[in-house]
Coordinates of C-alpha atoms and ligand atoms in Angstrom, one line a residue:
M1 CA 17.0 65.1 -27.3
A2 CA 18.2 65.6 -30.8
V3 CA 18.3 62.7 -33.3
L4 CA 20.5 62.2 -36.3
I5 CA 19.3 59.5 -38.8
Q6 CA 22.4 58.6 -40.7
G7 CA 22.9 56.6 -44.0
G8 CA 19.3 55.9 -44.9
R9 CA 17.5 56.2 -48.2
L10 CA 14.9 58.9 -47.9
V11 CA 11.7 58.1 -49.9
T12 CA 8.9 60.6 -50.2
A13 CA 5.9 60.7 -52.6
T14 CA 7.9 62.3 -55.2
S15 CA 11.6 61.7 -54.6
A16 CA 14.3 59.3 -53.3
S17 CA 17.8 60.2 -52.2
N18 CA 20.6 59.1 -49.9
A19 CA 20.8 61.6 -47.1
D20 CA 21.1 62.2 -43.3
V21 CA 18.3 63.8 -41.3
L22 CA 18.7 65.9 -38.2
C23 CA 15.8 66.3 -35.9
E24 CA 15.8 69.0 -33.2
R25 CA 13.0 70.5 -31.0
G26 CA 10.5 68.2 -32.6
V27 CA 11.1 69.2 -36.2
I28 CA 13.4 68.3 -39.1
T29 CA 16.2 71.0 -39.0
R30 CA 18.6 69.6 -41.7
I31 CA 18.5 67.2 -44.6
E32 CA 21.9 66.8 -46.2
R33 CA 24.0 64.3 -48.1
S34 CA 26.1 63.8 -45.0
I35 CA 25.8 65.4 -41.5
D36 CA 28.8 65.0 -39.2
P37 CA 27.5 64.5 -35.6
R38 CA 30.6 66.4 -34.3
G39 CA 29.5 69.5 -36.2
V40 CA 26.1 69.5 -34.5
T41 CA 25.8 72.1 -31.8
L42 CA 23.2 71.6 -29.2
P43 CA 21.9 73.5 -26.2
P44 CA 23.7 72.7 -23.0
G45 CA 22.6 69.4 -21.5
E46 CA 21.0 68.1 -24.7
R47 CA 22.2 64.8 -26.1
L48 CA 22.4 63.7 -29.7
E49 CA 21.3 60.2 -30.5
V50 CA 22.5 58.7 -33.8
V51 CA 20.3 56.2 -35.6
D52 CA 22.1 54.0 -38.0
A53 CA 19.8 53.7 -41.0
R54 CA 22.2 52.0 -43.5
G55 CA 20.2 49.6 -45.6
R56 CA 17.0 51.1 -44.4
L57 CA 14.3 53.3 -46.0
V58 CA 13.4 56.5 -44.3
F59 CA 9.7 57.6 -44.7
P60 CA 7.6 60.4 -43.3
G61 CA 5.4 59.0 -40.4
F62 CA 2.4 57.3 -41.8
I63 CA -1.1 58.7 -41.4
D64 CA -4.3 56.6 -41.0
P65 CA -7.1 58.8 -42.2
H66 CA -9.9 56.5 -41.1
V67 CA -10.0 54.8 -37.7
H68 CA -12.5 54.1 -34.9
V69 CA -11.3 54.0 -31.4
Y70 CA -14.2 55.0 -29.2
L71 CA -17.1 53.5 -31.0
P72 CA -20.5 52.7 -29.4
F73 CA -21.9 50.6 -32.3
M74 CA -24.4 47.8 -32.9
G75 CA -25.1 47.3 -29.3
T76 CA -21.5 47.2 -28.1
F77 CA -18.3 49.2 -27.9
A78 CA -15.1 48.8 -29.9
K79 CA -12.4 47.1 -27.8
D80 CA -9.5 49.6 -28.0
D81 CA -9.0 52.8 -26.1
W82 CA -6.6 55.5 -27.2
A83 CA -3.7 54.1 -25.3
S84 CA -3.9 50.7 -26.9
A85 CA -4.9 51.9 -30.4
S86 CA -2.1 54.6 -30.5
R87 CA 0.5 52.1 -29.3
A88 CA -0.5 49.7 -32.0
A89 CA -0.4 52.4 -34.6
L90 CA 3.1 53.5 -33.6
V91 CA 4.6 50.1 -33.6
G92 CA 3.2 49.7 -37.1
G93 CA 4.7 53.0 -38.3
T94 CA 1.6 55.1 -38.1
T95 CA 2.2 58.4 -36.2
T96 CA -1.1 60.2 -36.8
L97 CA -4.6 58.9 -36.7
I98 CA -7.8 60.5 -37.8
E99 CA -10.8 59.2 -35.9
M100 CA -14.4 59.3 -36.9
I101 CA -16.6 60.9 -34.3
C102 CA -19.9 59.0 -34.5
P103 CA -22.7 60.8 -32.4
G104 CA -26.0 59.1 -31.9
K105 CA -28.9 60.7 -33.8
G106 CA -30.2 62.6 -30.8
D107 CA -26.7 63.7 -29.6
E108 CA -25.6 67.3 -29.7
P109 CA -22.5 67.7 -31.9
L110 CA -20.5 69.7 -29.3
A111 CA -21.1 67.3 -26.5
A112 CA -20.1 64.4 -28.9
Y113 CA -17.0 66.3 -29.9
E114 CA -16.0 66.8 -26.3
T115 CA -16.6 63.2 -25.5
W116 CA -14.5 61.9 -28.4
A117 CA -11.7 64.5 -27.9
G118 CA -11.7 63.8 -24.2
K119 CA -11.0 60.1 -24.8
A120 CA -7.9 60.9 -26.8
A121 CA -6.5 63.9 -24.8
G122 CA -3.7 62.8 -22.5
R123 CA -4.1 59.2 -23.5
S124 CA -2.9 59.0 -27.1
F125 CA 0.7 58.1 -27.7
C126 CA 0.5 59.3 -31.3
D127 CA -0.8 62.5 -32.9
Y128 CA -4.5 62.6 -33.9
S129 CA -7.4 64.5 -35.3
F130 CA -11.1 63.8 -36.0
H131 CA -13.7 63.8 -38.8
M132 CA -16.8 65.3 -37.2
G133 CA -19.8 63.0 -37.7
V134 CA -23.1 64.6 -38.8
T135 CA -26.1 62.6 -37.7
R136 CA -28.8 65.3 -37.5
W137 CA -29.6 68.6 -39.0
D138 CA -31.3 71.5 -37.1
A139 CA -30.4 75.0 -36.0
L140 CA -28.6 73.9 -32.9
A141 CA -26.6 71.2 -34.8
E142 CA -25.6 73.7 -37.5
K143 CA -24.4 76.3 -34.9
Q144 CA -22.4 73.7 -33.0
L145 CA -20.9 72.2 -36.2
R146 CA -19.7 75.7 -37.2
E147 CA -18.1 76.0 -33.8
I148 CA -16.3 72.6 -34.1
V149 CA -14.9 73.6 -37.5
T150 CA -13.9 77.2 -36.8
G151 CA -13.3 77.1 -33.1
R152 CA -11.8 73.6 -32.6
G153 CA -10.1 73.3 -35.9
I154 CA -11.8 70.1 -37.0
R155 CA -11.8 70.7 -40.8
S156 CA -13.7 67.6 -42.1
L157 CA -17.1 66.1 -41.6
K158 CA -18.4 62.5 -41.8
V159 CA -21.7 61.3 -43.0
F160 CA -23.0 57.7 -43.3
L161 CA -25.3 56.8 -46.2
A162 CA -25.9 53.5 -44.5
Y163 CA -26.9 52.1 -41.1
K164 CA -30.5 53.0 -41.5
G165 CA -32.1 54.2 -38.3
A166 CA -28.7 54.5 -36.5
L167 CA -25.9 56.7 -37.8
G168 CA -27.3 57.2 -41.3
V169 CA -28.4 60.7 -42.6
D170 CA -31.4 61.4 -44.9
D171 CA -31.1 63.4 -48.0
R172 CA -32.0 66.7 -46.3
E173 CA -29.3 66.2 -43.7
L174 CA -26.8 65.3 -46.4
Y175 CA -27.6 68.3 -48.5
H176 CA -27.2 70.7 -45.6
A177 CA -24.0 69.1 -44.3
L178 CA -22.5 69.5 -47.8
K179 CA -23.7 73.1 -48.1
L180 CA -22.1 74.0 -44.8
A181 CA -18.8 72.2 -45.8
R182 CA -18.8 74.1 -49.1
E183 CA -19.3 77.4 -47.3
L184 CA -16.5 76.6 -44.8
G185 CA -14.1 75.2 -47.4
I186 CA -13.8 71.8 -45.7
V187 CA -14.1 68.2 -46.9
V188 CA -17.0 65.8 -46.2
T189 CA -16.1 62.1 -45.8
A190 CA -18.8 59.7 -46.6
H191 CA -19.7 56.0 -46.1
C192 CA -21.4 55.2 -49.4
E193 CA -24.1 52.5 -49.7
N194 CA -27.8 52.6 -50.3
E195 CA -29.3 51.9 -46.9
T196 CA -32.8 51.1 -48.1
L197 CA -31.7 48.4 -50.5
I198 CA -29.5 46.9 -47.7
A199 CA -32.4 46.8 -45.2
E200 CA -34.7 45.1 -47.7
K201 CA -32.1 42.6 -48.8
Q202 CA -31.2 41.8 -45.1
E203 CA -34.9 41.1 -44.4
E204 CA -35.3 38.8 -47.4
L205 CA -32.2 36.8 -46.7
L206 CA -33.0 36.3 -43.0
A207 CA -36.6 35.3 -43.8
S208 CA -35.2 32.6 -46.2
G209 CA -33.0 31.2 -43.5
R210 CA -29.7 32.7 -44.8
T211 CA -28.4 33.8 -41.4
G212 CA -24.6 33.2 -41.5
P213 CA -21.8 35.7 -41.9
E214 CA -21.4 34.6 -45.6
W215 CA -24.7 36.4 -46.3
H216 CA -23.4 39.7 -45.3
E217 CA -21.8 40.4 -48.7
P218 CA -24.9 39.4 -50.7
S219 CA -27.0 41.7 -48.5
R220 CA -25.0 44.7 -49.7
P221 CA -23.6 43.9 -53.2
A222 CA -21.2 46.0 -55.2
R223 CA -23.9 47.9 -57.0
V224 CA -25.4 49.0 -53.7
E225 CA -22.1 50.7 -52.9
A226 CA -21.7 52.2 -56.3
L227 CA -25.2 53.7 -55.9
G228 CA -24.1 55.3 -52.7
V229 CA -21.2 56.9 -54.5
E230 CA -23.5 58.1 -57.3
H231 CA -25.9 59.5 -54.7
L232 CA -23.1 61.4 -52.9
A233 CA -21.7 62.6 -56.2
A234 CA -25.1 64.1 -57.2
F235 CA -25.4 66.0 -53.9
A236 CA -21.7 67.1 -54.2
Q237 CA -22.4 68.4 -57.6
A238 CA -25.5 70.2 -56.5
T239 CA -23.8 71.9 -53.6
G240 CA -20.2 72.3 -55.0
A241 CA -18.8 70.5 -51.9
E242 CA -15.5 68.6 -51.9
V243 CA -16.1 65.0 -50.8
Y244 CA -14.1 61.9 -49.8
V245 CA -15.4 58.4 -50.3
V246 CA -14.2 56.3 -47.4
H247 CA -13.5 52.5 -47.6
T248 CA -14.1 51.9 -51.3
S249 CA -14.3 48.1 -51.8
C250 CA -15.2 47.4 -55.4
R251 CA -14.7 48.1 -59.1
D252 CA -18.3 49.4 -59.4
A253 CA -17.8 52.1 -56.9
L254 CA -14.5 53.1 -58.5
D255 CA -16.2 53.4 -61.8
S256 CA -18.9 55.6 -60.2
A257 CA -16.1 57.8 -58.7
R258 CA -14.3 58.1 -62.0
A259 CA -17.6 59.1 -63.7
A260 CA -18.2 61.8 -61.1
R261 CA -14.7 63.2 -61.4
A262 CA -15.1 63.3 -65.1
R263 CA -18.2 65.5 -64.6
G264 CA -16.1 67.9 -62.4
V265 CA -17.2 66.6 -59.0
R266 CA -14.4 67.2 -56.4
M267 CA -14.2 63.6 -55.1
H268 CA -11.3 61.9 -53.3
V269 CA -11.3 58.1 -52.9
E270 CA -10.0 56.0 -50.1
T271 CA -9.7 52.2 -49.8
V272 CA -8.6 50.3 -46.7
A273 CA -6.1 47.5 -46.1
P274 CA -8.7 44.7 -45.6
Y275 CA -10.1 45.1 -49.1
L276 CA -6.7 45.0 -50.7
T277 CA -5.6 41.8 -48.9
L278 CA -8.8 39.8 -48.1
D279 CA -11.6 38.4 -50.3
S280 CA -15.1 37.1 -49.8
T281 CA -13.9 33.5 -49.2
F282 CA -12.8 34.6 -45.7
A283 CA -16.4 35.4 -44.7
E284 CA -17.4 32.0 -46.0
R285 CA -15.0 30.2 -43.6
G286 CA -16.7 27.6 -41.5
T287 CA -19.5 26.9 -44.0
P288 CA -19.9 23.4 -45.7
A289 CA -19.8 25.2 -49.0
A290 CA -16.3 26.5 -48.3
V291 CA -15.1 23.0 -47.3
D292 CA -16.6 21.7 -50.6
K293 CA -14.7 24.4 -52.5
G294 CA -11.5 23.3 -50.9
E295 CA -11.1 26.5 -48.9
G296 CA -10.1 24.7 -45.7
T297 CA -11.9 23.6 -42.5
F298 CA -12.6 26.2 -39.9
P299 CA -15.0 26.3 -36.9
A300 CA -18.6 27.4 -37.8
F301 CA -19.1 31.2 -37.7
E302 CA -15.4 31.8 -38.3
G303 CA -16.4 34.1 -41.2
A304 CA -17.8 36.7 -38.6
K305 CA -14.2 37.8 -38.1
Y306 CA -14.3 39.2 -41.6
V307 CA -17.6 41.1 -41.5
M308 CA -17.3 44.8 -42.2
S309 CA -19.2 47.3 -44.3
P310 CA -19.0 47.6 -47.2
P311 CA -18.2 43.9 -47.3
I312 CA -15.0 42.2 -48.3
R313 CA -15.6 41.4 -52.0
D314 CA -14.8 38.7 -54.6
R315 CA -11.1 38.6 -55.6
Q316 CA -11.7 40.3 -59.0
H317 CA -12.5 43.5 -57.1
Q318 CA -9.2 43.3 -55.3
E319 CA -7.2 43.5 -58.5
A320 CA -9.3 46.5 -59.7
L321 CA -8.5 48.2 -56.4
W322 CA -4.7 47.6 -56.7
K323 CA -4.7 49.0 -60.2
A324 CA -6.7 52.0 -59.1
L325 CA -4.3 52.5 -56.3
A326 CA -1.3 52.3 -58.6
D327 CA -2.8 54.8 -61.1
G328 CA -3.8 57.3 -58.4
T329 CA -7.6 56.9 -58.8
I330 CA -7.5 55.8 -55.2
D331 CA -5.9 58.7 -53.2
C332 CA -5.5 57.1 -49.8
V333 CA -5.2 53.8 -48.0
G334 CA -6.5 53.8 -44.4
T335 CA -7.7 50.9 -42.3
D336 CA -11.2 51.6 -41.0
H337 CA -9.8 50.1 -37.7
A338 CA -13.0 49.0 -35.9
P339 CA -11.9 46.4 -33.3
F340 CA -14.4 43.9 -31.9
D341 CA -13.5 40.6 -30.2
F342 CA -14.7 37.4 -31.7
K343 CA -15.7 36.0 -28.4
G344 CA -18.7 37.8 -26.9
Q345 CA -18.9 40.5 -29.6
K346 CA -18.8 39.1 -33.1
E347 CA -20.7 36.2 -31.5
M348 CA -23.7 38.5 -30.9
G349 CA -24.6 37.7 -34.5
R350 CA -24.8 33.9 -34.3
G351 CA -28.0 33.1 -36.1
D352 CA -28.4 36.6 -37.5
F353 CA -25.6 38.1 -39.6
T354 CA -27.1 41.6 -39.3
K355 CA -26.2 41.6 -35.6
I356 CA -22.5 40.9 -36.1
P357 CA -20.6 44.1 -35.1
N358 CA -19.1 45.4 -38.3
G359 CA -15.4 46.0 -38.4
I360 CA -11.9 44.5 -38.5
P361 CA -9.0 45.4 -36.2
S362 CA -6.2 46.6 -38.5
V363 CA -4.5 49.8 -37.4
E364 CA -1.3 48.0 -36.5
H365 CA -0.6 46.2 -39.8
R366 CA -1.6 48.6 -42.6
V367 CA 2.0 49.7 -43.4
D368 CA 3.5 46.2 -43.4
L369 CA 0.6 44.7 -45.4
M370 CA 0.9 47.4 -48.1
H371 CA 4.6 47.0 -48.2
T372 CA 4.4 43.2 -48.4
F373 CA 1.5 42.8 -50.8
G374 CA 1.8 46.1 -52.7
V375 CA 5.4 47.2 -52.9
R376 CA 7.2 43.8 -52.9
T377 CA 4.8 42.4 -55.4
G378 CA 5.4 45.3 -57.7
R379 CA 1.7 46.4 -57.7
I380 CA 2.7 49.9 -56.4
D381 CA 6.0 51.6 -56.2
L382 CA 7.5 53.1 -53.0
H383 CA 6.4 56.6 -53.9
R384 CA 2.8 55.7 -54.4
F385 CA 3.1 53.8 -51.1
V386 CA 4.3 56.9 -49.2
D387 CA 1.8 59.1 -51.1
A388 CA -1.3 57.0 -50.3
L389 CA -0.4 56.2 -46.7
S390 CA 1.0 59.5 -45.7
T391 CA 1.3 62.4 -48.1
R392 CA -2.2 62.5 -49.5
P393 CA -4.0 62.1 -46.3
A394 CA -2.0 65.0 -44.9
R395 CA -2.7 67.2 -47.9
I396 CA -6.4 66.4 -48.2
F397 CA -7.1 66.9 -44.5
G398 CA -4.7 69.8 -44.0
L399 CA -2.5 68.1 -41.4
K400 CA 0.1 70.8 -40.9
G401 CA 3.7 69.7 -41.0
K402 CA 2.9 66.0 -41.6
G403 CA 3.1 63.6 -44.6
D404 CA 6.5 64.7 -46.0
L405 CA 10.2 65.0 -45.2
F406 CA 11.4 68.6 -45.5
V407 CA 13.2 71.1 -43.3
G408 CA 10.6 72.5 -40.9
A409 CA 8.3 69.4 -41.1
D410 CA 7.3 67.6 -37.9
A411 CA 10.0 65.0 -37.2
D412 CA 7.5 62.1 -37.6
I413 CA 9.8 59.6 -39.2
V414 CA 9.8 55.9 -39.9
V415 CA 13.1 54.1 -40.4
Y416 CA 12.0 51.0 -42.3
D417 CA 13.7 47.6 -42.7
P418 CA 12.3 46.3 -46.0
E419 CA 13.8 42.8 -45.5
H420 CA 12.6 42.0 -42.0
R421 CA 10.4 38.9 -41.8
S422 CA 7.7 38.4 -39.2
T423 CA 4.3 36.6 -38.8
I424 CA 1.1 38.4 -37.7
S425 CA -0.6 37.0 -34.7
A426 CA -3.2 38.0 -32.1
S427 CA -0.9 36.6 -29.5
T428 CA 1.7 39.3 -30.2
H429 CA -0.2 42.3 -31.6
H430 CA -0.8 45.4 -29.6
M431 CA -4.5 45.8 -30.4
R432 CA -6.9 44.7 -27.7
T433 CA -8.9 42.2 -29.9
D434 CA -8.8 38.4 -29.4
Y435 CA -8.2 37.7 -33.1
S436 CA -6.3 39.0 -36.1
A437 CA -7.9 38.8 -39.6
W438 CA -4.3 38.1 -40.9
E439 CA -3.4 35.4 -38.3
G440 CA -0.3 33.5 -39.4
W441 CA 0.4 35.7 -42.5
E442 CA 4.1 36.2 -43.3
I443 CA 5.1 39.8 -43.5
R444 CA 8.1 41.4 -45.2
G445 CA 9.2 44.7 -43.7
R446 CA 9.1 46.4 -40.3
S447 CA 9.0 49.9 -38.9
E448 CA 12.3 49.5 -37.0
T449 CA 12.7 53.0 -35.5
V450 CA 9.8 55.4 -35.3
L451 CA 10.0 59.1 -34.2
L452 CA 7.0 61.2 -33.1
R453 CA 7.9 64.9 -33.3
G454 CA 11.6 64.0 -32.7
E455 CA 11.2 61.5 -29.9
I456 CA 12.0 57.9 -30.5
V457 CA 8.9 55.9 -29.7
V458 CA 9.8 52.6 -31.4
R459 CA 13.3 51.2 -31.3
G460 CA 14.3 47.8 -32.9
G461 CA 10.6 47.3 -33.6
V462 CA 9.8 47.6 -29.9
L463 CA 7.6 50.3 -28.3
K464 CA 9.5 52.6 -26.1
V465 CA 6.7 54.7 -24.7
R466 CA 6.0 54.7 -21.0
D467 CA 2.6 54.5 -19.4
G468 CA 1.5 57.9 -18.2
D469 CA 3.7 59.6 -20.8
A470 CA 1.3 59.9 -23.7
R471 CA 2.6 62.7 -25.8
G472 CA 0.2 62.6 -28.7
R473 CA -1.5 65.9 -29.5
L474 CA -4.4 67.2 -31.6
T475 CA -2.8 68.1 -34.8
P476 CA -3.4 71.6 -36.2
R477 CA -5.3 71.6 -39.5
Q478 CA -4.9 74.1 -42.3
Ligands
LIG1 O1 -17.6 47.8 -40.9 C1 -17.2 48.9 -40.6 N1 -16.7 49.6 -41.6 N2 -17.3 49.3 -39.3 C2 -17.0 50.6 -38.8 C3 -18.0 51.6 -39.1 C4 -17.9 52.1 -40.5 O2 -18.8 51.9 -41.3 O3 -16.9 52.7 -40.9
LIG2 ZN1 -18.2 53.1 -42.9
LIG3 ZN1 -15.2 53.6 -40.6

């Protein structure tokens, strides 16, 4: 089927114009001030569908550069699979996901790659790629990592400077991963914290009876994250590698990234939707102190819903993040979608906050949250919005044909109604988790029509994909 999007306002990272867009054979074939459907010639038997986009914004499909779908972690597994996560992504306007492959320390990289890729293949309704996690360094691992990059086209790595004894790398492993990346001309994404400081702090807090979710943030304060960024920067400088700091949560880490860049370190910065919209009072929910401070009455342990790492910070950091997003210090906004139920999963950490599975389900709502609390409040303009949620992730990670609207680009397109009103709720979301971190929040804006490589996958805000017809594919990388 061919699709003509008529009468919308096209917005990219750098331009805005009133134009029609014709999509044929999965790509954009024409962008013109006005395209008459009667003048469109199609192959015999092919139909032209016209989408009325008057009063709507037309964006390139959004890209989430940081999600977890298959995630064995902290003694349990994340709740979504590729079918549920990709459906949730599409209905929220995200047409491409990049998932973190997180092998265990003893796992062989190629086997891990095949496991993760096998979970997405034939099951994903949106396009996807991966960041290949490095959790060990030896001759076999190096050989297999080279094969994953050059043979499978996975042109980014992931390291954790956290999760001591589990996913975390030591300095030798970090050094060699960066050296390899430099040699192959690829980016290394990194979770930046100081794992030793965290482990010591956790032990002290637990020993003194501070066991609730509200102690998660004090166990890994802002300086601990900044130290992780500084550590990564020193290694990036020593090796000449290009690095990408994932899920930056605080002013301190931003300052460290700015200082590194000023020294010539090639460092990209990502933040994620939870840090821009939630603050540390959420993890305090359900404590007597929160009630005393007038923050509302919630069931005990409610704060576990908001435990992720790095932690959700005090509100002052949120404003620093918005400013850094507006001025381009922050390149990209992802989600770090890491979906665990409250019942049975977050609850594993009752009585010991270090056992609460880290992560917040979020892949569905990033675009609408950023539109509501970023664009509509004037904190960022529409161009930065498109840039941070689509164009820069595509450029940094070499997603061919994605992240922009031009003739020849993949026809991944979002027709967005900026006035639509809705309320987020776990009872209506498409993610598999039993809660939403934004339950009851009023949202302005909706991805009304979504195209994935020219096929309409969301119409009137409703998913139109059929079970067994998962068309998502591994996106080629440059
Ligand atoms: O809390 C988080 N961020 N969970 C997912 C794993 C990670 O660190 O990205
Ligand atoms: Zn992380
Ligand atoms: Zn993550």
